[in-house]
JSON list of C-alpha atoms in Angstrom, two decimals:
[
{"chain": "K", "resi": 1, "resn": "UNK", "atom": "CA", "xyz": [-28.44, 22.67, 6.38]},
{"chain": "K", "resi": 2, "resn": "UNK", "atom": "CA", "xyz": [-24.98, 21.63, 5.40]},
{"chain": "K", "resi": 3, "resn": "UNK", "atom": "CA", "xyz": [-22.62, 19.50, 7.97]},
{"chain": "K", "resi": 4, "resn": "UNK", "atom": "CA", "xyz": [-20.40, 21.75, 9.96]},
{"chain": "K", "resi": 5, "resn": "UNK", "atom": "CA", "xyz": [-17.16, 20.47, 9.49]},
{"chain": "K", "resi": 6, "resn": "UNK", "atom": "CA", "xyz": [-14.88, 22.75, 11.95]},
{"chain": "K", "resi": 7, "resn": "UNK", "atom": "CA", "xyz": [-16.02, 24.59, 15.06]},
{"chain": "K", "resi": 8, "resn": "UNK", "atom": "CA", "xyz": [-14.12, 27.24, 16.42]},
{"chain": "K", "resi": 9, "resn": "UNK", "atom": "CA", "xyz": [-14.99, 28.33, 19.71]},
{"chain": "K", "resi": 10, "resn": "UNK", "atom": "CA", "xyz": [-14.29, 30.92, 21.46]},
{"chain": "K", "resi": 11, "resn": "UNK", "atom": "CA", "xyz": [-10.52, 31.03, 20.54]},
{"chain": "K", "resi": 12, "resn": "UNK", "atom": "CA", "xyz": [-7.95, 32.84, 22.63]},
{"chain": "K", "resi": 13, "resn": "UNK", "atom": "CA", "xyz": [-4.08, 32.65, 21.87]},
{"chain": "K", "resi": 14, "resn": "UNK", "atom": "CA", "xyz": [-1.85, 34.40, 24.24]},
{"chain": "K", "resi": 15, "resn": "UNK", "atom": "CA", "xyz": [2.03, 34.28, 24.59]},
{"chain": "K", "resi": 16, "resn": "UNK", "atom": "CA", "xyz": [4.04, 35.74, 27.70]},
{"chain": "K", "resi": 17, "resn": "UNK", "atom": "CA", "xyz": [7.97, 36.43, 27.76]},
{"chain": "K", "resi": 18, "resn": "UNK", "atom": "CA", "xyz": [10.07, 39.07, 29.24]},
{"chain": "K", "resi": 19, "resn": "UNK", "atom": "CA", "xyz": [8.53, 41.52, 27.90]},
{"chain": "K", "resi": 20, "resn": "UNK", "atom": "CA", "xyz": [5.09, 40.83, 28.65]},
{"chain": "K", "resi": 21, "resn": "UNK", "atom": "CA", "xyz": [1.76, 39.19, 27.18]},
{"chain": "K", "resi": 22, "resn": "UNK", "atom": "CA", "xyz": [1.15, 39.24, 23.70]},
{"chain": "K", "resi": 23, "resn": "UNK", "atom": "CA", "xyz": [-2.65, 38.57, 22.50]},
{"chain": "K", "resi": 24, "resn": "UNK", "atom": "CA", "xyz": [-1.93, 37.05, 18.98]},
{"chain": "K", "resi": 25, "resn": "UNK", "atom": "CA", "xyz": [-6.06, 35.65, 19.01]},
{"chain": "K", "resi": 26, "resn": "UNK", "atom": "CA", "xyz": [-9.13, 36.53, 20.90]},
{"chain": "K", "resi": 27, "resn": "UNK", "atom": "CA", "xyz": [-12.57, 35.15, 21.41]},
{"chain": "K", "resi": 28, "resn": "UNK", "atom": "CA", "xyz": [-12.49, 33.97, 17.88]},
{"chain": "K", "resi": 29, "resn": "UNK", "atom": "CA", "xyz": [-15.56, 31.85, 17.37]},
{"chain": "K", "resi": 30, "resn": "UNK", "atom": "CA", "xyz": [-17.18, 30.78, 13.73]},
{"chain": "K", "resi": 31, "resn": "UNK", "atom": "CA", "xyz": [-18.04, 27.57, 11.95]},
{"chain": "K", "resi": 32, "resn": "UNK", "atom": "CA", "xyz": [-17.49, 26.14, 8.57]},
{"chain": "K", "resi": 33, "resn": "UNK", "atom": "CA", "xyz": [-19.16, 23.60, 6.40]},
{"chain": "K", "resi": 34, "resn": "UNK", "atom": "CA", "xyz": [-18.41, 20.44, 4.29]},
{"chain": "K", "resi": 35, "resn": "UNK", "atom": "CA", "xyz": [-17.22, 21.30, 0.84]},
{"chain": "K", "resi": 36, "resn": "UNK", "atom": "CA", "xyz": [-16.92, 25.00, 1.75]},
{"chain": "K", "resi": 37, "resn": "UNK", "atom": "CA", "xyz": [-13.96, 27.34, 0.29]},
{"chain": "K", "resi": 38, "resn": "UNK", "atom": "CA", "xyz": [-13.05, 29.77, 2.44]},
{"chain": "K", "resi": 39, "resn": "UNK", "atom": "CA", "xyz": [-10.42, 32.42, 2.74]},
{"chain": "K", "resi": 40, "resn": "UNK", "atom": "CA", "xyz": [-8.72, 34.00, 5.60]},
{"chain": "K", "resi": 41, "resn": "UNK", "atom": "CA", "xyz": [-7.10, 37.14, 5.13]},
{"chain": "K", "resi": 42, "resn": "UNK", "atom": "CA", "xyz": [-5.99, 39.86, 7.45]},
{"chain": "K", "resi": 43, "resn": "UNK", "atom": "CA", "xyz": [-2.76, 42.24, 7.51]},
{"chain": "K", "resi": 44, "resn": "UNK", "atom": "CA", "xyz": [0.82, 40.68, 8.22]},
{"chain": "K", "resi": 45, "resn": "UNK", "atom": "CA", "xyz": [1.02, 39.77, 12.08]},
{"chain": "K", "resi": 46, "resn": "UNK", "atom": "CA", "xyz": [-3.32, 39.46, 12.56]},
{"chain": "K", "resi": 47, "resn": "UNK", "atom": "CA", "xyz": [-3.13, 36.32, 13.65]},
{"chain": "K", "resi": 48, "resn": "UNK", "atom": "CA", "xyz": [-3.90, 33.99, 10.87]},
{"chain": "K", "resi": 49, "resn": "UNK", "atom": "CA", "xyz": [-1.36, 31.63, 10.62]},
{"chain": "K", "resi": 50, "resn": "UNK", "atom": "CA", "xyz": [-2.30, 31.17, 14.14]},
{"chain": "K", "resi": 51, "resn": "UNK", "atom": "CA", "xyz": [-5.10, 30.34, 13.70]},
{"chain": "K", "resi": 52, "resn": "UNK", "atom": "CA", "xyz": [-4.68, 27.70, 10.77]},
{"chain": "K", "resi": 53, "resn": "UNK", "atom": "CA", "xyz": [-2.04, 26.05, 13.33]},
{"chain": "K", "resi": 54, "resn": "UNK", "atom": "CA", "xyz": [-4.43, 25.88, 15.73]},
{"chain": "K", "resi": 55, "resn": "UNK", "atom": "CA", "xyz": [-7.11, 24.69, 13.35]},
{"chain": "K", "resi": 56, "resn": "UNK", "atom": "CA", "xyz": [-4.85, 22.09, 11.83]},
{"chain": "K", "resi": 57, "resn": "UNK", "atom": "CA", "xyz": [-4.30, 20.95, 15.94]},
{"chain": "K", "resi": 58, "resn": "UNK", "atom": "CA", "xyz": [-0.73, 22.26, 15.58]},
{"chain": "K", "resi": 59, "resn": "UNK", "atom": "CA", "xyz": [-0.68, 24.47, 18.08]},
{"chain": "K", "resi": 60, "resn": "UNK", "atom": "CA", "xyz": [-2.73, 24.74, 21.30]},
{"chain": "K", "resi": 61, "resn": "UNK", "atom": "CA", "xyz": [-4.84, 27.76, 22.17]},
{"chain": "K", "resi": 62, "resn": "UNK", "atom": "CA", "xyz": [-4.95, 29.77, 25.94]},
{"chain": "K", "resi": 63, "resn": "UNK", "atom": "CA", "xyz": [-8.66, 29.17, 25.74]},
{"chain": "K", "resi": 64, "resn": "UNK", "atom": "CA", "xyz": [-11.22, 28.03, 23.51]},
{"chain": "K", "resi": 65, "resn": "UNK", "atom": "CA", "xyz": [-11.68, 24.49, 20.94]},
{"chain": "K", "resi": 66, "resn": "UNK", "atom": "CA", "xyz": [-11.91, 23.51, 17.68]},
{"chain": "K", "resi": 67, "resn": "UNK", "atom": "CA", "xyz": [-13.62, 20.52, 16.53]},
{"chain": "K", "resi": 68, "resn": "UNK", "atom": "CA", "xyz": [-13.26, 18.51, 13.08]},
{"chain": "K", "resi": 69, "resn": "UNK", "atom": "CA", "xyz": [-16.52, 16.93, 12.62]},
{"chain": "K", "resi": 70, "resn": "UNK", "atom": "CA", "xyz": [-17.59, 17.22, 16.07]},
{"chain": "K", "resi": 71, "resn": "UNK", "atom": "CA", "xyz": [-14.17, 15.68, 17.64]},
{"chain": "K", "resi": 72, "resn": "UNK", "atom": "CA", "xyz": [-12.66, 18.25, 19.67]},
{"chain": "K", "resi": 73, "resn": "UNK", "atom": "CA", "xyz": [-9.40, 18.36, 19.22]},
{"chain": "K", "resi": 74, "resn": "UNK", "atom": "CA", "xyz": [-8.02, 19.52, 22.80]},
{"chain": "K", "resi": 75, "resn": "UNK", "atom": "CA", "xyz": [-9.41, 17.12, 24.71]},
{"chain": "K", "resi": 76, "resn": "UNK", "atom": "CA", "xyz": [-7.17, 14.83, 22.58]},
{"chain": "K", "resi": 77, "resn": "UNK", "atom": "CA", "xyz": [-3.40, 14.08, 23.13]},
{"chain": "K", "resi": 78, "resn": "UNK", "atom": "CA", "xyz": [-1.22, 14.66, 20.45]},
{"chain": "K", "resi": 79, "resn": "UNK", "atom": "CA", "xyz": [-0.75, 11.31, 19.54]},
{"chain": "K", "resi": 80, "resn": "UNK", "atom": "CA", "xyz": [-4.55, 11.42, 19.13]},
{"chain": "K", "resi": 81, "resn": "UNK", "atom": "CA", "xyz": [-4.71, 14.91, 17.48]},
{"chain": "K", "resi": 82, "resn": "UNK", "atom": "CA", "xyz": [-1.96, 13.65, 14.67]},
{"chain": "K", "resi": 83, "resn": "UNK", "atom": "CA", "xyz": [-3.86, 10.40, 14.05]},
{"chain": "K", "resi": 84, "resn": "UNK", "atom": "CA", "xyz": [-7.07, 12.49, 13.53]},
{"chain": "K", "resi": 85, "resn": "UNK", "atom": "CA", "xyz": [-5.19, 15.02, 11.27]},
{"chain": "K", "resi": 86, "resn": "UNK", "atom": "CA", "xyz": [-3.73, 11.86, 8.95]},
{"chain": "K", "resi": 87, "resn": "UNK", "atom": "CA", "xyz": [-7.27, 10.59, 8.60]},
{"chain": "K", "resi": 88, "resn": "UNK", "atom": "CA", "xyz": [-9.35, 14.17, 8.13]},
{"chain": "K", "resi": 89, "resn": "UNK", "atom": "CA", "xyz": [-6.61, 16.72, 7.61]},
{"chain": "K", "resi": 90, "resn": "UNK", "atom": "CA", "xyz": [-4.65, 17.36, 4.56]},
{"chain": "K", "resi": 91, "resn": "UNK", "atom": "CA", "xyz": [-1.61, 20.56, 5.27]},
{"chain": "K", "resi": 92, "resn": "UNK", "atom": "CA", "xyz": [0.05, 23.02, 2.31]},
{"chain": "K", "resi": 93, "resn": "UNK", "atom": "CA", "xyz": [2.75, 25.21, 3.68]},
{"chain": "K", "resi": 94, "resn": "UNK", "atom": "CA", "xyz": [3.73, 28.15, 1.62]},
{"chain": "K", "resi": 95, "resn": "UNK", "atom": "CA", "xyz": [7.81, 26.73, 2.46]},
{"chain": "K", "resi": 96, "resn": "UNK", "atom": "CA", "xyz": [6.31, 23.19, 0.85]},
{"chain": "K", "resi": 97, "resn": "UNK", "atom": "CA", "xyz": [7.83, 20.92, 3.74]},
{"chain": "K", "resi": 98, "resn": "UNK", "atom": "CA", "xyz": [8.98, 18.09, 1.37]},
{"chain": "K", "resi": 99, "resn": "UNK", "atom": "CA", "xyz": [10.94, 15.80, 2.90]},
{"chain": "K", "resi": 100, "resn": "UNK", "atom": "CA", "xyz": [14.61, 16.25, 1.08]},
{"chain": "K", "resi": 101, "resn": "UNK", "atom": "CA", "xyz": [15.36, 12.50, 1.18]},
{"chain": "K", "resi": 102, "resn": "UNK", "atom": "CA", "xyz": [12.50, 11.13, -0.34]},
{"chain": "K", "resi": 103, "resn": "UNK", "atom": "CA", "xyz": [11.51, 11.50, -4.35]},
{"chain": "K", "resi": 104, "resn": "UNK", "atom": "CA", "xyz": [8.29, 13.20, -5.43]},
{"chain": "K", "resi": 105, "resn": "UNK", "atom": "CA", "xyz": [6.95, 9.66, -5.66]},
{"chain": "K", "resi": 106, "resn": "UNK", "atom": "CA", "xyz": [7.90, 8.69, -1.81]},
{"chain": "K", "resi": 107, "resn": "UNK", "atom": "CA", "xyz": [6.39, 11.96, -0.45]},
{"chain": "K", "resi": 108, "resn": "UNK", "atom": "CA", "xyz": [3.46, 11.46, -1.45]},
{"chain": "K", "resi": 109, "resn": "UNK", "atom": "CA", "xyz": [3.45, 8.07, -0.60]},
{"chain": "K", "resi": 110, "resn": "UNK", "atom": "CA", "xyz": [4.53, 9.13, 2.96]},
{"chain": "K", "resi": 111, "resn": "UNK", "atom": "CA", "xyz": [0.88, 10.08, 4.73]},
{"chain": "K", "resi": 112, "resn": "UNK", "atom": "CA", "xyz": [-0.79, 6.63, 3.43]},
{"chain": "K", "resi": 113, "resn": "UNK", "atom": "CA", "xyz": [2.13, 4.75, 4.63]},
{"chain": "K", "resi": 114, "resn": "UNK", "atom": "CA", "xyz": [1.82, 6.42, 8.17]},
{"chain": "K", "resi": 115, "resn": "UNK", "atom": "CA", "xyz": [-2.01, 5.00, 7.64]},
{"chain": "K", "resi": 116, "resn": "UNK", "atom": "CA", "xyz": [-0.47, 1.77, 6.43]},
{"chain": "K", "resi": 117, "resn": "UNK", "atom": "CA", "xyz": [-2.58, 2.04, 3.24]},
{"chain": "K", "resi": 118, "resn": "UNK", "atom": "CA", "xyz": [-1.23, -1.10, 0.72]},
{"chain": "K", "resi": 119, "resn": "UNK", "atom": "CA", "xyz": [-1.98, 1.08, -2.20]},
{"chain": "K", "resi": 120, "resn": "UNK", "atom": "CA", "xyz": [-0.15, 4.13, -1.62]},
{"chain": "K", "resi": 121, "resn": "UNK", "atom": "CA", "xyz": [2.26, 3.63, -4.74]},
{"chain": "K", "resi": 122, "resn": "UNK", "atom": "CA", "xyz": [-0.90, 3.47, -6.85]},
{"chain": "K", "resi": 123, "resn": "UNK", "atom": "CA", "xyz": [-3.13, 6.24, -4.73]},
{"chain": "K", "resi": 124, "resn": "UNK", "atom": "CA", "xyz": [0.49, 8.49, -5.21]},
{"chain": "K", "resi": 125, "resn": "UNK", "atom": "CA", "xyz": [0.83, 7.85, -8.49]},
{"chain": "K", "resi": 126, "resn": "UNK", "atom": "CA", "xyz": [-2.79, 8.64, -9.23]},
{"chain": "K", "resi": 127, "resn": "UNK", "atom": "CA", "xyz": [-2.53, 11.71, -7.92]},
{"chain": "K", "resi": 128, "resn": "UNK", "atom": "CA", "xyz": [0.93, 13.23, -8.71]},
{"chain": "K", "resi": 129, "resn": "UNK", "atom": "CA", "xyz": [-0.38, 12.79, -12.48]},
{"chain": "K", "resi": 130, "resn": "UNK", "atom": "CA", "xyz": [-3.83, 14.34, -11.30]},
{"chain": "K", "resi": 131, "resn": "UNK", "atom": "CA", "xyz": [-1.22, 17.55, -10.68]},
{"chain": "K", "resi": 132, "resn": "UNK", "atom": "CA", "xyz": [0.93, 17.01, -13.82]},
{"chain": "K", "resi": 133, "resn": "UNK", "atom": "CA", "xyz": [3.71, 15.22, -12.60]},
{"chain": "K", "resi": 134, "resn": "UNK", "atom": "CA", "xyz": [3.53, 12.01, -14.16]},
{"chain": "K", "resi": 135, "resn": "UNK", "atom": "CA", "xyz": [7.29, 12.09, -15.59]},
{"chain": "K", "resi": 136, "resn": "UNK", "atom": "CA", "xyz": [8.61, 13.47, -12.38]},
{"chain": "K", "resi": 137, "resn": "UNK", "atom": "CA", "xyz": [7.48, 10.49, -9.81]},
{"chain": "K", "resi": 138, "resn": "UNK", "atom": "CA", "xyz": [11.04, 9.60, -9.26]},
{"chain": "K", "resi": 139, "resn": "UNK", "atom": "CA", "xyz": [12.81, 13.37, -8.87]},
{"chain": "K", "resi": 140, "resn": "UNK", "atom": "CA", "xyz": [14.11, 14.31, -5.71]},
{"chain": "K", "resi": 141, "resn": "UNK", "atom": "CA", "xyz": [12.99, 18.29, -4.07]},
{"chain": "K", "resi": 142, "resn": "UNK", "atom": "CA", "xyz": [16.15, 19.54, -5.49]},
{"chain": "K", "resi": 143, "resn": "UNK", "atom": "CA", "xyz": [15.56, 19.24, -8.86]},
{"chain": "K", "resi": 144, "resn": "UNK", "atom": "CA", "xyz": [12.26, 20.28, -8.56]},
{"chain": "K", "resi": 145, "resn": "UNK", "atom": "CA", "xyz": [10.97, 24.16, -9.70]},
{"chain": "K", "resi": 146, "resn": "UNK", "atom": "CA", "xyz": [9.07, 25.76, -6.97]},
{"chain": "K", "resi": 147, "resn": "UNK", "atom": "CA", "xyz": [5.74, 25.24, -8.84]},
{"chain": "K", "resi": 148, "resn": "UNK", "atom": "CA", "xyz": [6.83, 21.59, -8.95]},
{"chain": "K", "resi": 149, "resn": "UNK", "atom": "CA", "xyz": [7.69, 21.34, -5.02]},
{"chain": "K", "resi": 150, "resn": "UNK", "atom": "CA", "xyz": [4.18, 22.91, -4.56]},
{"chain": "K", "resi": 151, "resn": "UNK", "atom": "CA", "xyz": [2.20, 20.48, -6.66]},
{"chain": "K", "resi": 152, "resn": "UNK", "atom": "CA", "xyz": [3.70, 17.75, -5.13]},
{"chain": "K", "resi": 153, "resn": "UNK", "atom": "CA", "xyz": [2.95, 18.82, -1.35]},
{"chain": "K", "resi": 154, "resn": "UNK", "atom": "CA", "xyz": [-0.83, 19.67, -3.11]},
{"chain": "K", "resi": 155, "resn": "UNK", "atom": "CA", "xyz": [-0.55, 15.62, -4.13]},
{"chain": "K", "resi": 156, "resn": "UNK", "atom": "CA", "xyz": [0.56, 14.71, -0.86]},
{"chain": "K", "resi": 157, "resn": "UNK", "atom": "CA", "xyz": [-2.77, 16.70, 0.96]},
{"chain": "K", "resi": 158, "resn": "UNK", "atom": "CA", "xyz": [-4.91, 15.56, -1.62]},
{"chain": "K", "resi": 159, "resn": "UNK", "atom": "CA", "xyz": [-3.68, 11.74, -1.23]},
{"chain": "K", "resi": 160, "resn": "UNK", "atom": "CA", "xyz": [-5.68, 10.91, 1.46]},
{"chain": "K", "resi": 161, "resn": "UNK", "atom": "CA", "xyz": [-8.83, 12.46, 0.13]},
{"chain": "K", "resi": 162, "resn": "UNK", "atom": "CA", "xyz": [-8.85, 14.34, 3.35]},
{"chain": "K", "resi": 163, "resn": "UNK", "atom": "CA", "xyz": [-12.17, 16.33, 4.45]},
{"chain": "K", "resi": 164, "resn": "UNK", "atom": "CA", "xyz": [-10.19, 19.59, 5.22]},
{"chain": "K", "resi": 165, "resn": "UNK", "atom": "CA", "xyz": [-7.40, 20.96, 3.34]},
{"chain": "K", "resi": 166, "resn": "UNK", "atom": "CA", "xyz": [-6.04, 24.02, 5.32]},
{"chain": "K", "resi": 167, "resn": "UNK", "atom": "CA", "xyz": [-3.24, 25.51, 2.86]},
{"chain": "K", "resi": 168, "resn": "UNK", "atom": "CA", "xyz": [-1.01, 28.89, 4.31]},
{"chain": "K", "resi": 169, "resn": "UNK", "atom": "CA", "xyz": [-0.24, 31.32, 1.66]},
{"chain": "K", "resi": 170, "resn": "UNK", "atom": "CA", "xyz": [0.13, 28.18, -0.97]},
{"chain": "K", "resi": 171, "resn": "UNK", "atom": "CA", "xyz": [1.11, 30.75, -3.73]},
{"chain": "K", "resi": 172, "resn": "UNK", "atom": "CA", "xyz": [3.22, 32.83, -1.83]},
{"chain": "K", "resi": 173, "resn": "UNK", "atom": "CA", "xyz": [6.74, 31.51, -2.71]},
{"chain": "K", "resi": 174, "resn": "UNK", "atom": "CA", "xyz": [5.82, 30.97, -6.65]},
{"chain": "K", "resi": 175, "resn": "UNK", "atom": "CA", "xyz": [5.27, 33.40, -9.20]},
{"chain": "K", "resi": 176, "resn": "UNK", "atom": "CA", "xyz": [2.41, 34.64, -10.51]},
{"chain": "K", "resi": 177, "resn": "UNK", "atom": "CA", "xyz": [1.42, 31.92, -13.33]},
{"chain": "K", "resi": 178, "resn": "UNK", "atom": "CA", "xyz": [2.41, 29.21, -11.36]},
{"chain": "K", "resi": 179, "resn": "UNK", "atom": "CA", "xyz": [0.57, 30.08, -8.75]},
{"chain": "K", "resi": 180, "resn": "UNK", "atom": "CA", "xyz": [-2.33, 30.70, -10.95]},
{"chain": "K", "resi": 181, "resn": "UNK", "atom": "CA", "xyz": [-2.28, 26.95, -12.03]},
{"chain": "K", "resi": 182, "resn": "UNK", "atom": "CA", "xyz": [-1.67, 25.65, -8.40]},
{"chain": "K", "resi": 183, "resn": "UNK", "atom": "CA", "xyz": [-5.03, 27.80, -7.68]},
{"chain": "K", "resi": 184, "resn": "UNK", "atom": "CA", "xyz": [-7.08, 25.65, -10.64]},
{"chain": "K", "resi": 185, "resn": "UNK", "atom": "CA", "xyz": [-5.63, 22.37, -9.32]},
{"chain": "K", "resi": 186, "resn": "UNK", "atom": "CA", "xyz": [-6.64, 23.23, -5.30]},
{"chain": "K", "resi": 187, "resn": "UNK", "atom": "CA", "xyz": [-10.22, 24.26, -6.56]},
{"chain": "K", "resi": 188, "resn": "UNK", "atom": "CA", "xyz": [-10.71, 21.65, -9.26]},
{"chain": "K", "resi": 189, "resn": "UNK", "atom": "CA", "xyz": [-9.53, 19.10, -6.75]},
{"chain": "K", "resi": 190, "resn": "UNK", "atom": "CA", "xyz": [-11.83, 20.93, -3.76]},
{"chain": "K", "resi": 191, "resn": "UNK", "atom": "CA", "xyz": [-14.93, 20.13, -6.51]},
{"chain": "K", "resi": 192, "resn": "UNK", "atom": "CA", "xyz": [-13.73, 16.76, -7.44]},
{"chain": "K", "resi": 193, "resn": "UNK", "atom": "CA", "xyz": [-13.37, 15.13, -4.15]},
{"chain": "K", "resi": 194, "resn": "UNK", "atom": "CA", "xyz": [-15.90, 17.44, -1.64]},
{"chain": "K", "resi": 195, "resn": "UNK", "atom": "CA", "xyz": [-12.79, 18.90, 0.28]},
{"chain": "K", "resi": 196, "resn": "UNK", "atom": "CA", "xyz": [-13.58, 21.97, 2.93]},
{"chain": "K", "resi": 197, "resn": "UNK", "atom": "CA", "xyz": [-10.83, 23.83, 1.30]},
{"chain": "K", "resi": 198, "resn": "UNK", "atom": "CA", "xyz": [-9.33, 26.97, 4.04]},
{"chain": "K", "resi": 199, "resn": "UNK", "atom": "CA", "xyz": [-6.79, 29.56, 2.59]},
{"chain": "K", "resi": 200, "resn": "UNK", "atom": "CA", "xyz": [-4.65, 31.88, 4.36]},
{"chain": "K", "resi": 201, "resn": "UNK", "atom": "CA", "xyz": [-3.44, 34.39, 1.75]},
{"chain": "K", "resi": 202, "resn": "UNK", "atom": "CA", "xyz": [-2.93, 38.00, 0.78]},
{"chain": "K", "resi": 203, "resn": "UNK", "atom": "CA", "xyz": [-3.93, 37.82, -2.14]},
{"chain": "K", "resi": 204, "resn": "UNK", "atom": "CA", "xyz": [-7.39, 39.58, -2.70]},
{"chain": "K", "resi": 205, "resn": "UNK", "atom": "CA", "xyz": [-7.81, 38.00, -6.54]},
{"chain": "K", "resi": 206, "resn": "UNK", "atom": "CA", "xyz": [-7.66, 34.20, -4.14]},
{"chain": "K", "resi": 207, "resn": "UNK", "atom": "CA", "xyz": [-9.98, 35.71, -1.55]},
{"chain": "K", "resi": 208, "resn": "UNK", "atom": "CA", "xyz": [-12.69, 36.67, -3.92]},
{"chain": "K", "resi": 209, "resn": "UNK", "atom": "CA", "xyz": [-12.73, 33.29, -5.37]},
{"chain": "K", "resi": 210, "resn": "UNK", "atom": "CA", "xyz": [-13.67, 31.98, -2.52]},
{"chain": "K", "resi": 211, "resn": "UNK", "atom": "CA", "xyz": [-17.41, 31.51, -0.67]},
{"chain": "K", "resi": 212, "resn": "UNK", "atom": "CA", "xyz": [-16.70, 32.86, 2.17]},
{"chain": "K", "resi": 213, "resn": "UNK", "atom": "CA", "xyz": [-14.24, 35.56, 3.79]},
{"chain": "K", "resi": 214, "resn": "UNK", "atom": "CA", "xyz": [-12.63, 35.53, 6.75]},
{"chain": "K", "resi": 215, "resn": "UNK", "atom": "CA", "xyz": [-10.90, 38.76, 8.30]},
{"chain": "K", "resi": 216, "resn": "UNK", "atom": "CA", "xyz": [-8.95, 38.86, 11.19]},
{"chain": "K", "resi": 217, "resn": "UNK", "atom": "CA", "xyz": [-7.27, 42.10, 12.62]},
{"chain": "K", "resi": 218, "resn": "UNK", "atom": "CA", "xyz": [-4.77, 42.27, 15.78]},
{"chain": "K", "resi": 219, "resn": "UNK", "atom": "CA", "xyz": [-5.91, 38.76, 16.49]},
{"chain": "K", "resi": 220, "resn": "UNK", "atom": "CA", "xyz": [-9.99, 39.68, 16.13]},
{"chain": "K", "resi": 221, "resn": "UNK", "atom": "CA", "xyz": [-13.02, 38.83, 13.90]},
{"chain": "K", "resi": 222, "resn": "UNK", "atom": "CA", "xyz": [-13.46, 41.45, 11.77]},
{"chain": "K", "resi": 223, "resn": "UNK", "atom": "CA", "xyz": [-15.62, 39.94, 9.46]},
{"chain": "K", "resi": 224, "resn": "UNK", "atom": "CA", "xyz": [-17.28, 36.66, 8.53]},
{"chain": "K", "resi": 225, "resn": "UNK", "atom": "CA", "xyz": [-19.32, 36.98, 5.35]},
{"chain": "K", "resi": 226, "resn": "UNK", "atom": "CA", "xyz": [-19.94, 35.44, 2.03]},
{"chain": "K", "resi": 227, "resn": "UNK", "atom": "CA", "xyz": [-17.66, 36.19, -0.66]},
{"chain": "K", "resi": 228, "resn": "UNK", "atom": "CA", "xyz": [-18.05, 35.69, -4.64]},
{"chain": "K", "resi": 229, "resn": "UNK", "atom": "CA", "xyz": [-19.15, 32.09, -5.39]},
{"chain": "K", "resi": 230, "resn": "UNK", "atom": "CA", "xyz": [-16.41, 29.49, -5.73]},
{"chain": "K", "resi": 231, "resn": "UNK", "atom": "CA", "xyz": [-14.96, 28.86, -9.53]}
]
């Protein structure tokens, strides 16, 4: 039997203003395993950013856990939730979240720094060629193409050799052969280094790729099956 690497259990998200109580997740329970690809897919507004946020230890849920290899994360601070997600986590937002400041080298750098790793120019550099961007180390986000920005926050998740990458709609904001080639890298580099690899995304071509499926609707498991077998 493979490791389960994330337990969700029992999952409620709820959100109360003026107007009332919102259920955005509930009782969402299901568990994934090392080296795994698996989508999550659902309508706009089904809850499955959410539930990457709270996945990723982002966000906190009403009720419920998750745990990354076993840790749960809520019984955790945040200081001890964002240590845990530098050492097992890696993060791709569809909006990239480069820092502006910083070259393409220097973000990438940036999460083995935090774990005070003495060869993160190497380990950077190493892996911003791995995604094709050997003459672009020293290029700041503004210069950058969108496909460029993404395989650069795709170096910075895949620095740390992390055990999960959770990515949100990674092709979202690029068009559609870019995002074709940002696909290859995230499943050749899911092979390569044993990531659990977790995609939120629309996109039904993605989804099929994947092992498994994931569908939420208004905030509930749907389904939870096996998809096509990973590329």
């Amino acid at each position: 039997m493979p490791e389960t690497i994330i337990s969700v259990e029992n999952l409620d998200k709820t959100v109360t203003d003026s107007t009332g109580t919102l259920h955005i997740l509930r009782g969402i329970d299901f568990a994934l395993y090392a080296q795994e690809t698996v989508a999550i897919v659902g309508a706009s507004g089904s809850g499955k950013s959410t539930l990457l946020a709270l996945i990723a230890g982002l966000d906190t849920p009403s009720h419920g856990t998750v745990r990354i290899a076993g840790v749960d994360l809520f019984a955790m601070n945040e200081d001890q939730r964002a240590a845990l997600r530098a050492r097992k986590l890696g993060f791709v937002f569809q909006s990239f979240q480069l820092l502006g400041n910083l070259s393409a080298l220097e973000n990438a750098m940036l999460p083995l720094e935090l774990l005070g790793r003495k060869d993160a120019r190497a380990a950077a550099t190493d892996m911003l060629g791995r995604v094709g961007l050997s003459q672009r180390l020293h290029a700041y986000p503004k210069v950058l193409s969108g496909g460029e920005q993404q395989r650069v926050a795709l170096a910075r998740a895949f620095v740390v050799q992390p055990a999960v990458l959770l990515a949100d709609e990674p092709t979202g904001s690029l068009d559609f052969a870019t995002g074709e080639k940002i696909m290859e890298l995230m499943f050749d580099l899911n092979r390569e280094h044993g990531t659990t690899l977790v995609l939120v995304t629309h996109d039904t071509g993605i989804a099929r790729r994947c092992q498994r499926r994931i569908t939420l609707e208004a905030g509930q498991l749907q389904v939870n099956d096996p998809a096509a077998p990973a590329p």
